[in-house]
Amino acid sequence: MKLTLKVWRQKDKSDRGRFVTYEAPDVSPDMSFLEMLDVVNERLVREGQEPIAFDHDCREGICGTCGVMINGIAHGPRRATTACQLHMRSFKDGDHLTIEPWRADPFPVLKDLVVDRTAFDRIVAAGGFITARTGSAVDANMLLVPKPAADSAMDAAACIGCGACVAACPNASAMLFTAAKVSHLGLLPQGQPERWERASAMVARMDAEGFGTCTNHFECEAVCPKEISVQFIARMNRDYLRSRAVPRPETGGGGD
Ligand code: SF4
Ligand code: FES
């Protein structure tokens, strides 16, 4: 396949950036999207040009470090697929691809396609720790977790922190990400003691980082590679409201 790539190039945070067009003449349909960029970069290096900077680590869809806008869609055209798991067979010979970094004020562009997502780390850190006894590990069966709570918590824990939800949202809202992080602990018995403070602190941090609020476009859910449901946003909103209205309500077993 022969493709034409329009790639965002930006030296550093202060550079204004611009699109540069590259030809990619020998693309195999079996290459992943990142392998295609590797091949383009090898050629740029051979020609003495600066390679395109992009983030990646696992290349297995689990670490959340990759992620670019491909023709205006976060992670590209395949549903529930990270950019590293996207294969070039999803495109046609002769296609033109526009490749850009995430666009959101709280994710400043560091270089080319690489953005700074440490705002997400600070939201997670604001959630703090769960209360757990130190000492020898308790028997696994001592603390029973209702199956529906375990399933929901697992669904929320699937979030890989990629930031596609923010990039796709017209408000650059981080509510899907934050809701997933609030919920995966808030649904479990072990997460109950700090459930309300956690929701309150993480939402406050999210606001302080400059992310917008949710106005129910649901673009986040549409691009999320882990198919995190917007129902978690509703759940986080309920926990947040309760944390403000009732400072220390009674907490029960598995969350609802
Ligand atoms: S909610 Fe989905 S899109 Fe957002 S950071 Fe988590 S995995 Fe990525
Ligand atoms: S490189 Fe890890 S999810 Fe894509």
PDB file of N, CA and C in Angstrom, residues 35-137:
ATOM      1  N   GLU A  35       4.093   0.297  13.811  1.00  0.00           N
ATOM      2  CA  GLU A  35       5.167  -0.245  12.958  1.00  0.00           C
ATOM      3  C   GLU A  35       5.279   0.564  11.666  1.00  0.00           C
ATOM      4  N   MET A  36       4.141   1.005  11.157  1.00  0.00           N
ATOM      5  CA  MET A  36       4.171   1.848   9.963  1.00  0.00           C
ATOM      6  C   MET A  36       4.947   3.139  10.264  1.00  0.00           C
ATOM      7  N   LEU A  37       4.690   3.724  11.466  1.00  0.00           N
ATOM      8  CA  LEU A  37       5.441   4.938  11.840  1.00  0.00           C
ATOM      9  C   LEU A  37       6.929   4.616  12.025  1.00  0.00           C
ATOM     10  N   ASP A  38       7.229   3.406  12.560  1.00  0.00           N
ATOM     11  CA  ASP A  38       8.640   3.003  12.714  1.00  0.00           C
ATOM     12  C   ASP A  38       9.349   3.018  11.356  1.00  0.00           C
ATOM     13  N   VAL A  39       8.669   2.476  10.331  1.00  0.00           N
ATOM     14  CA  VAL A  39       9.277   2.385   9.001  1.00  0.00           C
ATOM     15  C   VAL A  39       9.507   3.792   8.437  1.00  0.00           C
ATOM     16  N   VAL A  40       8.530   4.652   8.616  1.00  0.00           N
ATOM     17  CA  VAL A  40       8.701   6.048   8.161  1.00  0.00           C
ATOM     18  C   VAL A  40       9.881   6.673   8.896  1.00  0.00           C
ATOM     19  N   ASN A  41       9.972   6.411  10.205  1.00  0.00           N
ATOM     20  CA  ASN A  41      11.063   7.003  11.002  1.00  0.00           C
ATOM     21  C   ASN A  41      12.435   6.485  10.579  1.00  0.00           C
ATOM     22  N   GLU A  42      12.509   5.166  10.248  1.00  0.00           N
ATOM     23  CA  GLU A  42      13.799   4.624   9.800  1.00  0.00           C
ATOM     24  C   GLU A  42      14.277   5.371   8.559  1.00  0.00           C
ATOM     25  N   ARG A  43      13.332   5.657   7.681  1.00  0.00           N
ATOM     26  CA  ARG A  43      13.716   6.372   6.458  1.00  0.00           C
ATOM     27  C   ARG A  43      14.162   7.808   6.801  1.00  0.00           C
ATOM     28  N   LEU A  44      13.410   8.452   7.702  1.00  0.00           N
ATOM     29  CA  LEU A  44      13.782   9.823   8.083  1.00  0.00           C
ATOM     30  C   LEU A  44      15.186   9.851   8.685  1.00  0.00           C
ATOM     31  N   VAL A  45      15.497   8.844   9.530  1.00  0.00           N
ATOM     32  CA  VAL A  45      16.824   8.790  10.162  1.00  0.00           C
ATOM     33  C   VAL A  45      17.903   8.588   9.091  1.00  0.00           C
ATOM     34  N   ARG A  46      17.621   7.660   8.136  1.00  0.00           N
ATOM     35  CA  ARG A  46      18.595   7.428   7.052  1.00  0.00           C
ATOM     36  C   ARG A  46      18.858   8.708   6.273  1.00  0.00           C
ATOM     37  N   GLU A  47      17.820   9.523   6.125  1.00  0.00           N
ATOM     38  CA  GLU A  47      17.955  10.769   5.350  1.00  0.00           C
ATOM     39  C   GLU A  47      18.482  11.922   6.187  1.00  0.00           C
ATOM     40  N   GLY A  48      18.813  11.628   7.456  1.00  0.00           N
ATOM     41  CA  GLY A  48      19.367  12.664   8.321  1.00  0.00           C
ATOM     42  C   GLY A  48      18.316  13.619   8.875  1.00  0.00           C
ATOM     43  N   GLN A  49      17.042  13.204   8.822  1.00  0.00           N
ATOM     44  CA  GLN A  49      15.971  14.057   9.363  1.00  0.00           C
ATOM     45  C   GLN A  49      15.566  13.576  10.755  1.00  0.00           C
ATOM     46  N   GLU A  50      14.910  14.463  11.476  1.00  0.00           N
ATOM     47  CA  GLU A  50      14.439  14.161  12.828  1.00  0.00           C
ATOM     48  C   GLU A  50      13.250  13.185  12.736  1.00  0.00           C
ATOM     49  N   PRO A  51      13.331  12.015  13.415  1.00  0.00           N
ATOM     50  CA  PRO A  51      12.175  11.097  13.383  1.00  0.00           C
ATOM     51  C   PRO A  51      10.962  11.678  14.092  1.00  0.00           C
ATOM     52  N   ILE A  52       9.798  11.149  13.773  1.00  0.00           N
ATOM     53  CA  ILE A  52       8.542  11.603  14.394  1.00  0.00           C
ATOM     54  C   ILE A  52       8.476  11.026  15.806  1.00  0.00           C
ATOM     55  N   ALA A  53       8.316  11.893  16.806  1.00  0.00           N
ATOM     56  CA  ALA A  53       8.217  11.410  18.198  1.00  0.00           C
ATOM     57  C   ALA A  53       6.786  10.971  18.472  1.00  0.00           C
ATOM     58  N   PHE A  54       6.657   9.743  18.994  1.00  0.00           N
ATOM     59  CA  PHE A  54       5.331   9.267  19.426  1.00  0.00           C
ATOM     60  C   PHE A  54       5.527   8.373  20.647  1.00  0.00           C
ATOM     61  N   ASP A  55       4.507   8.312  21.495  1.00  0.00           N
ATOM     62  CA  ASP A  55       4.590   7.559  22.745  1.00  0.00           C
ATOM     63  C   ASP A  55       4.160   6.111  22.514  1.00  0.00           C
ATOM     64  N   HIS A  56       4.824   5.185  23.151  1.00  0.00           N
ATOM     65  CA  HIS A  56       4.421   3.773  23.072  1.00  0.00           C
ATOM     66  C   HIS A  56       5.210   3.010  24.119  1.00  0.00           C
ATOM     67  N   ASP A  57       4.682   1.866  24.519  1.00  0.00           N
ATOM     68  CA  ASP A  57       5.422   1.026  25.453  1.00  0.00           C
ATOM     69  C   ASP A  57       5.082  -0.432  25.174  1.00  0.00           C
ATOM     70  N   CYS A  58       3.920  -0.899  25.649  1.00  0.00           N
ATOM     71  CA  CYS A  58       3.615  -2.332  25.548  1.00  0.00           C
ATOM     72  C   CYS A  58       3.329  -2.796  24.123  1.00  0.00           C
ATOM     73  N   ARG A  59       2.711  -1.955  23.332  1.00  0.00           N
ATOM     74  CA  ARG A  59       2.237  -2.301  21.979  1.00  0.00           C
ATOM     75  C   ARG A  59       1.285  -3.498  22.024  1.00  0.00           C
ATOM     76  N   GLU A  60       0.620  -3.672  23.147  1.00  0.00           N
ATOM     77  CA  GLU A  60      -0.337  -4.780  23.308  1.00  0.00           C
ATOM     78  C   GLU A  60      -1.694  -4.278  23.770  1.00  0.00           C
ATOM     79  N   GLY A  61      -1.888  -2.982  23.772  1.00  0.00           N
ATOM     80  CA  GLY A  61      -3.182  -2.433  24.165  1.00  0.00           C
ATOM     81  C   GLY A  61      -3.425  -2.418  25.657  1.00  0.00           C
ATOM     82  N   ILE A  62      -2.355  -2.463  26.468  1.00  0.00           N
ATOM     83  CA  ILE A  62      -2.592  -2.524  27.918  1.00  0.00           C
ATOM     84  C   ILE A  62      -1.947  -1.396  28.720  1.00  0.00           C
ATOM     85  N   CYS A  63      -0.986  -0.678  28.145  1.00  0.00           N
ATOM     86  CA  CYS A  63      -0.284   0.312  28.982  1.00  0.00           C
ATOM     87  C   CYS A  63      -0.891   1.709  28.881  1.00  0.00           C
ATOM     88  N   GLY A  64      -1.536   2.013  27.778  1.00  0.00           N
ATOM     89  CA  GLY A  64      -2.199   3.313  27.627  1.00  0.00           C
ATOM     90  C   GLY A  64      -1.281   4.438  27.184  1.00  0.00           C
ATOM     91  N   THR A  65      -0.029   4.140  26.843  1.00  0.00           N
ATOM     92  CA  THR A  65       0.863   5.247  26.475  1.00  0.00           C
ATOM     93  C   THR A  65       0.712   5.686  25.027  1.00  0.00           C
ATOM     94  N   CYS A  66       0.299   4.791  24.126  1.00  0.00           N
ATOM     95  CA  CYS A  66       0.144   5.209  22.730  1.00  0.00           C
ATOM     96  C   CYS A  66      -1.169   5.984  22.614  1.00  0.00           C
ATOM     97  N   GLY A  67      -1.433   6.496  21.494  1.00  0.00           N
ATOM     98  CA  GLY A  67      -2.687   7.213  21.305  1.00  0.00           C
ATOM     99  C   GLY A  67      -2.456   8.486  20.533  1.00  0.00           C
ATOM    100  N   VAL A  68      -3.019   8.536  19.349  1.00  0.00           N
ATOM    101  CA  VAL A  68      -2.945   9.734  18.508  1.00  0.00           C
ATOM    102  C   VAL A  68      -4.288   9.878  17.795  1.00  0.00           C
ATOM    103  N   MET A  69      -4.538  11.070  17.295  1.00  0.00           N
ATOM    104  CA  MET A  69      -5.727  11.274  16.472  1.00  0.00           C
ATOM    105  C   MET A  69      -5.386  10.843  15.052  1.00  0.00           C
ATOM    106  N   ILE A  70      -6.192   9.967  14.493  1.00  0.00           N
ATOM    107  CA  ILE A  70      -5.978   9.525  13.111  1.00  0.00           C
ATOM    108  C   ILE A  70      -7.224   9.923  12.332  1.00  0.00           C
ATOM    109  N   ASN A  71      -7.045  10.824  11.397  1.00  0.00           N
ATOM    110  CA  ASN A  71      -8.183  11.398  10.661  1.00  0.00           C
ATOM    111  C   ASN A  71      -9.291  11.859  11.617  1.00  0.00           C
ATOM    112  N   GLY A  72      -8.872  12.508  12.687  1.00  0.00           N
ATOM    113  CA  GLY A  72      -9.811  13.137  13.615  1.00  0.00           C
ATOM    114  C   GLY A  72     -10.441  12.209  14.631  1.00  0.00           C
ATOM    115  N   ILE A  73     -10.044  10.927  14.627  1.00  0.00           N
ATOM    116  CA  ILE A  73     -10.623   9.982  15.590  1.00  0.00           C
ATOM    117  C   ILE A  73      -9.525   9.498  16.539  1.00  0.00           C
ATOM    118  N   ALA A  74      -9.797   9.596  17.841  1.00  0.00           N
ATOM    119  CA  ALA A  74      -8.815   9.143  18.827  1.00  0.00           C
ATOM    120  C   ALA A  74      -8.590   7.637  18.673  1.00  0.00           C
ATOM    121  N   HIS A  75      -7.343   7.237  18.498  1.00  0.00           N
ATOM    122  CA  HIS A  75      -6.925   5.842  18.279  1.00  0.00           C
ATOM    123  C   HIS A  75      -7.332   5.307  16.901  1.00  0.00           C
ATOM    124  N   GLY A  76      -7.935   6.127  16.061  1.00  0.00           N
ATOM    125  CA  GLY A  76      -8.236   5.685  14.698  1.00  0.00           C
ATOM    126  C   GLY A  76      -9.590   5.035  14.530  1.00  0.00           C
ATOM    127  N   PRO A  77      -9.810   4.437  13.352  1.00  0.00           N
ATOM    128  CA  PRO A  77     -11.170   4.063  12.958  1.00  0.00           C
ATOM    129  C   PRO A  77     -11.734   2.790  13.587  1.00  0.00           C
ATOM    130  N   ARG A  78     -10.921   1.948  14.197  1.00  0.00           N
ATOM    131  CA  ARG A  78     -11.463   0.676  14.711  1.00  0.00           C
ATOM    132  C   ARG A  78     -11.952   0.822  16.140  1.00  0.00           C
ATOM    133  N   ARG A  79     -13.169   0.404  16.371  1.00  0.00           N
ATOM    134  CA  ARG A  79     -13.764   0.507  17.698  1.00  0.00           C
ATOM    135  C   ARG A  79     -12.997  -0.364  18.714  1.00  0.00           C
ATOM    136  N   ALA A  80     -12.908   0.118  19.934  1.00  0.00           N
ATOM    137  CA  ALA A  80     -12.309  -0.647  21.036  1.00  0.00           C
ATOM    138  C   ALA A  80     -10.894  -1.130  20.713  1.00  0.00           C
ATOM    139  N   THR A  81     -10.118  -0.276  20.047  1.00  0.00           N
ATOM    140  CA  THR A  81      -8.774  -0.668  19.620  1.00  0.00           C
ATOM    141  C   THR A  81      -7.808   0.487  19.855  1.00  0.00           C
ATOM    142  N   THR A  82      -6.709   0.207  20.555  1.00  0.00           N
ATOM    143  CA  THR A  82      -5.683   1.243  20.731  1.00  0.00           C
ATOM    144  C   THR A  82      -4.908   1.424  19.426  1.00  0.00           C
ATOM    145  N   ALA A  83      -4.211   2.545  19.313  1.00  0.00           N
ATOM    146  CA  ALA A  83      -3.436   2.812  18.092  1.00  0.00           C
ATOM    147  C   ALA A  83      -2.399   1.717  17.853  1.00  0.00           C
ATOM    148  N   CYS A  84      -1.836   1.149  18.940  1.00  0.00           N
ATOM    149  CA  CYS A  84      -0.812   0.110  18.758  1.00  0.00           C
ATOM    150  C   CYS A  84      -1.406  -1.206  18.276  1.00  0.00           C
ATOM    151  N   GLN A  85      -2.688  -1.398  18.495  1.00  0.00           N
ATOM    152  CA  GLN A  85      -3.350  -2.641  18.073  1.00  0.00           C
ATOM    153  C   GLN A  85      -4.079  -2.470  16.735  1.00  0.00           C
ATOM    154  N   LEU A  86      -4.024  -1.262  16.218  1.00  0.00           N
ATOM    155  CA  LEU A  86      -4.660  -0.973  14.927  1.00  0.00           C
ATOM    156  C   LEU A  86      -3.725  -1.458  13.818  1.00  0.00           C
ATOM    157  N   HIS A  87      -4.258  -2.153  12.843  1.00  0.00           N
ATOM    158  CA  HIS A  87      -3.409  -2.635  11.742  1.00  0.00           C
ATOM    159  C   HIS A  87      -3.709  -1.886  10.460  1.00  0.00           C
ATOM    160  N   MET A  88      -2.727  -1.863   9.593  1.00  0.00           N
ATOM    161  CA  MET A  88      -2.857  -1.049   8.389  1.00  0.00           C
ATOM    162  C   MET A  88      -3.884  -1.612   7.416  1.00  0.00           C
ATOM    163  N   ARG A  89      -4.341  -2.843   7.680  1.00  0.00           N
ATOM    164  CA  ARG A  89      -5.413  -3.388   6.837  1.00  0.00           C
ATOM    165  C   ARG A  89      -6.722  -2.627   7.064  1.00  0.00           C
ATOM    166  N   SER A  90      -6.762  -1.787   8.066  1.00  0.00           N
ATOM    167  CA  SER A  90      -7.939  -0.944   8.293  1.00  0.00           C
ATOM    168  C   SER A  90      -8.000   0.232   7.317  1.00  0.00           C
ATOM    169  N   PHE A  91      -6.915   0.386   6.521  1.00  0.00           N
ATOM    170  CA  PHE A  91      -6.875   1.493   5.556  1.00  0.00           C
ATOM    171  C   PHE A  91      -6.751   0.935   4.149  1.00  0.00           C
ATOM    172  N   LYS A  92      -6.919   1.827   3.153  1.00  0.00           N
ATOM    173  CA  LYS A  92      -6.840   1.400   1.754  1.00  0.00           C
ATOM    174  C   LYS A  92      -5.619   2.029   1.078  1.00  0.00           C
ATOM    175  N   ASP A  93      -5.150   1.332   0.047  1.00  0.00           N
ATOM    176  CA  ASP A  93      -4.069   1.874  -0.774  1.00  0.00           C
ATOM    177  C   ASP A  93      -4.480   3.261  -1.269  1.00  0.00           C
ATOM    178  N   GLY A  94      -3.578   4.225  -1.152  1.00  0.00           N
ATOM    179  CA  GLY A  94      -3.870   5.581  -1.639  1.00  0.00           C
ATOM    180  C   GLY A  94      -4.495   6.494  -0.597  1.00  0.00           C
ATOM    181  N   ASP A  95      -4.791   5.956   0.592  1.00  0.00           N
ATOM    182  CA  ASP A  95      -5.413   6.787   1.637  1.00  0.00           C
ATOM    183  C   ASP A  95      -4.488   7.928   2.078  1.00  0.00           C
ATOM    184  N   HIS A  96      -5.111   9.009   2.502  1.00  0.00           N
ATOM    185  CA  HIS A  96      -4.399  10.125   3.127  1.00  0.00           C
ATOM    186  C   HIS A  96      -4.754  10.093   4.617  1.00  0.00           C
ATOM    187  N   LEU A  97      -3.750  10.053   5.477  1.00  0.00           N
ATOM    188  CA  LEU A  97      -4.010  10.012   6.922  1.00  0.00           C
ATOM    189  C   LEU A  97      -3.471  11.269   7.591  1.00  0.00           C
ATOM    190  N   THR A  98      -4.312  11.903   8.378  1.00  0.00           N
ATOM    191  CA  THR A  98      -3.870  13.047   9.176  1.00  0.00           C
ATOM    192  C   THR A  98      -3.621  12.550  10.595  1.00  0.00           C
ATOM    193  N   ILE A  99      -2.395  12.728  11.090  1.00  0.00           N
ATOM    194  CA  ILE A  99      -1.999  12.169  12.389  1.00  0.00           C
ATOM    195  C   ILE A  99      -1.607  13.319  13.323  1.00  0.00           C
ATOM    196  N   GLU A 100      -2.342  13.431  14.408  1.00  0.00           N
ATOM    197  CA  GLU A 100      -2.140  14.561  15.346  1.00  0.00           C
ATOM    198  C   GLU A 100      -2.057  14.041  16.779  1.00  0.00           C
ATOM    199  N   PRO A 101      -1.470  14.863  17.660  1.00  0.00           N
ATOM    200  CA  PRO A 101      -1.492  14.493  19.088  1.00  0.00           C
ATOM    201  C   PRO A 101      -2.868  14.760  19.689  1.00  0.00           C
ATOM    202  N   TRP A 102      -3.106  14.262  20.910  1.00  0.00           N
ATOM    203  CA  TRP A 102      -4.315  14.647  21.649  1.00  0.00           C
ATOM    204  C   TRP A 102      -4.342  16.171  21.748  1.00  0.00           C
ATOM    205  N   ARG A 103      -5.528  16.739  21.600  1.00  0.00           N
ATOM    206  CA  ARG A 103      -5.675  18.196  21.726  1.00  0.00           C
ATOM    207  C   ARG A 103      -6.508  18.512  22.965  1.00  0.00           C
ATOM    208  N   ALA A 104      -5.869  18.971  24.011  1.00  0.00           N
ATOM    209  CA  ALA A 104      -6.583  19.375  25.227  1.00  0.00           C
ATOM    210  C   ALA A 104      -5.606  20.197  26.070  1.00  0.00           C
ATOM    211  N   ASP A 105      -6.062  21.317  26.602  1.00  0.00           N
ATOM    212  CA  ASP A 105      -5.163  22.179  27.387  1.00  0.00           C
ATOM    213  C   ASP A 105      -4.439  21.438  28.507  1.00  0.00           C
ATOM    214  N   PRO A 106      -5.130  20.545  29.262  1.00  0.00           N
ATOM    215  CA  PRO A 106      -4.405  19.868  30.347  1.00  0.00           C
ATOM    216  C   PRO A 106      -3.399  18.827  29.850  1.00  0.00           C
ATOM    217  N   PHE A 107      -3.375  18.562  28.525  1.00  0.00           N
ATOM    218  CA  PHE A 107      -2.397  17.632  27.928  1.00  0.00           C
ATOM    219  C   PHE A 107      -1.483  18.408  26.973  1.00  0.00           C
ATOM    220  N   PRO A 108      -0.586  19.252  27.470  1.00  0.00           N
ATOM    221  CA  PRO A 108       0.253  20.038  26.545  1.00  0.00           C
ATOM    222  C   PRO A 108       1.122  19.135  25.670  1.00  0.00           C
ATOM    223  N   VAL A 109       1.305  19.543  24.425  1.00  0.00           N
ATOM    224  CA  VAL A 109       2.151  18.769  23.503  1.00  0.00           C
ATOM    225  C   VAL A 109       3.611  18.976  23.896  1.00  0.00           C
ATOM    226  N   LEU A 110       4.332  17.867  24.111  1.00  0.00           N
ATOM    227  CA  LEU A 110       5.748  17.954  24.473  1.00  0.00           C
ATOM    228  C   LEU A 110       6.622  17.961  23.228  1.00  0.00           C
ATOM    229  N   LYS A 111       6.227  17.099  22.259  1.00  0.00           N
ATOM    230  CA  LYS A 111       6.977  17.019  20.998  1.00  0.00           C
ATOM    231  C   LYS A 111       6.154  16.194  20.014  1.00  0.00           C
ATOM    232  N   ASP A 112       5.991  16.696  18.815  1.00  0.00           N
ATOM    233  CA  ASP A 112       5.264  15.987  17.747  1.00  0.00           C
ATOM    234  C   ASP A 112       3.937  15.392  18.249  1.00  0.00           C
ATOM    235  N   LEU A 113       3.905  14.053  18.425  1.00  0.00           N
ATOM    236  CA  LEU A 113       2.653  13.386  18.802  1.00  0.00           C
ATOM    237  C   LEU A 113       2.602  13.053  20.296  1.00  0.00           C
ATOM    238  N   VAL A 114       3.620  13.483  21.026  1.00  0.00           N
ATOM    239  CA  VAL A 114       3.719  13.139  22.459  1.00  0.00           C
ATOM    240  C   VAL A 114       3.121  14.254  23.311  1.00  0.00           C
ATOM    241  N   VAL A 115       2.184  13.896  24.178  1.00  0.00           N
ATOM    242  CA  VAL A 115       1.603  14.891  25.087  1.00  0.00           C
ATOM    243  C   VAL A 115       1.944  14.526  26.537  1.00  0.00           C
ATOM    244  N   ASP A 116       1.841  15.521  27.405  1.00  0.00           N
ATOM    245  CA  ASP A 116       2.090  15.330  28.835  1.00  0.00           C
ATOM    246  C   ASP A 116       0.767  14.951  29.505  1.00  0.00           C
ATOM    247  N   ARG A 117       0.656  13.695  29.953  1.00  0.00           N
ATOM    248  CA  ARG A 117      -0.599  13.245  30.592  1.00  0.00           C
ATOM    249  C   ARG A 117      -0.450  13.089  32.106  1.00  0.00           C
ATOM    250  N   THR A 118       0.513  13.792  32.681  1.00  0.00           N
ATOM    251  CA  THR A 118       0.712  13.631  34.123  1.00  0.00           C
ATOM    252  C   THR A 118      -0.472  14.175  34.928  1.00  0.00           C
ATOM    253  N   ALA A 119      -1.339  14.975  34.285  1.00  0.00           N
ATOM    254  CA  ALA A 119      -2.555  15.422  34.995  1.00  0.00           C
ATOM    255  C   ALA A 119      -3.356  14.206  35.452  1.00  0.00           C
ATOM    256  N   PHE A 120      -3.358  13.149  34.667  1.00  0.00           N
ATOM    257  CA  PHE A 120      -4.066  11.915  35.056  1.00  0.00           C
ATOM    258  C   PHE A 120      -3.432  11.306  36.313  1.00  0.00           C
ATOM    259  N   ASP A 121      -2.105  11.320  36.373  1.00  0.00           N
ATOM    260  CA  ASP A 121      -1.416  10.764  37.557  1.00  0.00           C
ATOM    261  C   ASP A 121      -1.821  11.531  38.807  1.00  0.00           C
ATOM    262  N   ARG A 122      -1.955  12.853  38.652  1.00  0.00           N
ATOM    263  CA  ARG A 122      -2.300  13.667  39.830  1.00  0.00           C
ATOM    264  C   ARG A 122      -3.740  13.410  40.267  1.00  0.00           C
ATOM    265  N   ILE A 123      -4.625  13.119  39.318  1.00  0.00           N
ATOM    266  CA  ILE A 123      -6.009  12.768  39.697  1.00  0.00           C
ATOM    267  C   ILE A 123      -6.005  11.452  40.481  1.00  0.00           C
ATOM    268  N   VAL A 124      -5.253  10.483  39.994  1.00  0.00           N
ATOM    269  CA  VAL A 124      -5.185   9.190  40.684  1.00  0.00           C
ATOM    270  C   VAL A 124      -4.570   9.373  42.073  1.00  0.00           C
ATOM    271  N   ALA A 125      -3.498  10.158  42.161  1.00  0.00           N
ATOM    272  CA  ALA A 125      -2.834  10.381  43.460  1.00  0.00           C
ATOM    273  C   ALA A 125      -3.789  11.049  44.445  1.00  0.00           C
ATOM    274  N   ALA A 126      -4.667  11.930  43.941  1.00  0.00           N
ATOM    275  CA  ALA A 126      -5.619  12.615  44.827  1.00  0.00           C
ATOM    276  C   ALA A 126      -6.572  11.621  45.485  1.00  0.00           C
ATOM    277  N   GLY A 127      -6.767  10.466  44.839  1.00  0.00           N
ATOM    278  CA  GLY A 127      -7.669   9.444  45.395  1.00  0.00           C
ATOM    279  C   GLY A 127      -7.114   8.765  46.627  1.00  0.00           C
ATOM    280  N   GLY A 128      -5.802   8.872  46.840  1.00  0.00           N
ATOM    281  CA  GLY A 128      -5.184   8.306  48.044  1.00  0.00           C
ATOM    282  C   GLY A 128      -5.176   6.789  48.050  1.00  0.00           C
ATOM    283  N   PHE A 129      -5.009   6.253  49.251  1.00  0.00           N
ATOM    284  CA  PHE A 129      -4.901   4.806  49.425  1.00  0.00           C
ATOM    285  C   PHE A 129      -6.183   4.244  50.020  1.00  0.00           C
ATOM    286  N   ILE A 130      -6.347   2.939  49.975  1.00  0.00           N
ATOM    287  CA  ILE A 130      -7.435   2.313  50.713  1.00  0.00           C
ATOM    288  C   ILE A 130      -6.909   1.917  52.092  1.00  0.00           C
ATOM    289  N   THR A 131      -7.828   1.810  53.051  1.00  0.00           N
ATOM    290  CA  THR A 131      -7.441   1.348  54.376  1.00  0.00           C
ATOM    291  C   THR A 131      -7.235  -0.162  54.306  1.00  0.00           C
ATOM    292  N   ALA A 132      -6.068  -0.633  54.648  1.00  0.00           N
ATOM    293  CA  ALA A 132      -5.829  -2.078  54.644  1.00  0.00           C
ATOM    294  C   ALA A 132      -4.911  -2.399  55.812  1.00  0.00           C
ATOM    295  N   ARG A 133      -5.225  -3.496  56.500  1.00  0.00           N
ATOM    296  CA  ARG A 133      -4.371  -3.902  57.617  1.00  0.00           C
ATOM    297  C   ARG A 133      -3.014  -4.325  57.083  1.00  0.00           C
ATOM    298  N   THR A 134      -1.966  -3.954  57.786  1.00  0.00           N
ATOM    299  CA  THR A 134      -0.651  -4.475  57.428  1.00  0.00           C
ATOM    300  C   THR A 134      -0.472  -5.803  58.155  1.00  0.00           C
ATOM    301  N   GLY A 135       0.594  -6.469  57.912  1.00  0.00           N
ATOM    302  CA  GLY A 135       0.820  -7.776  58.536  1.00  0.00           C
ATOM    303  C   GLY A 135       0.561  -8.872  57.522  1.00  0.00           C
ATOM    304  N   SER A 136       0.319 -10.069  58.043  1.00  0.00           N
ATOM    305  CA  SER A 136       0.188 -11.202  57.114  1.00  0.00           C
ATOM    306  C   SER A 136      -1.110 -11.066  56.315  1.00  0.00           C
ATOM    307  N   ALA A 137      -1.071 -11.604  55.119  1.00  0.00           N
ATOM    308  CA  ALA A 137      -2.220 -11.502  54.222  1.00  0.00           C
ATOM    309  C   ALA A 137      -3.389 -12.294  54.794  1.00  0.00           C
TER     310      ALA A 137
END
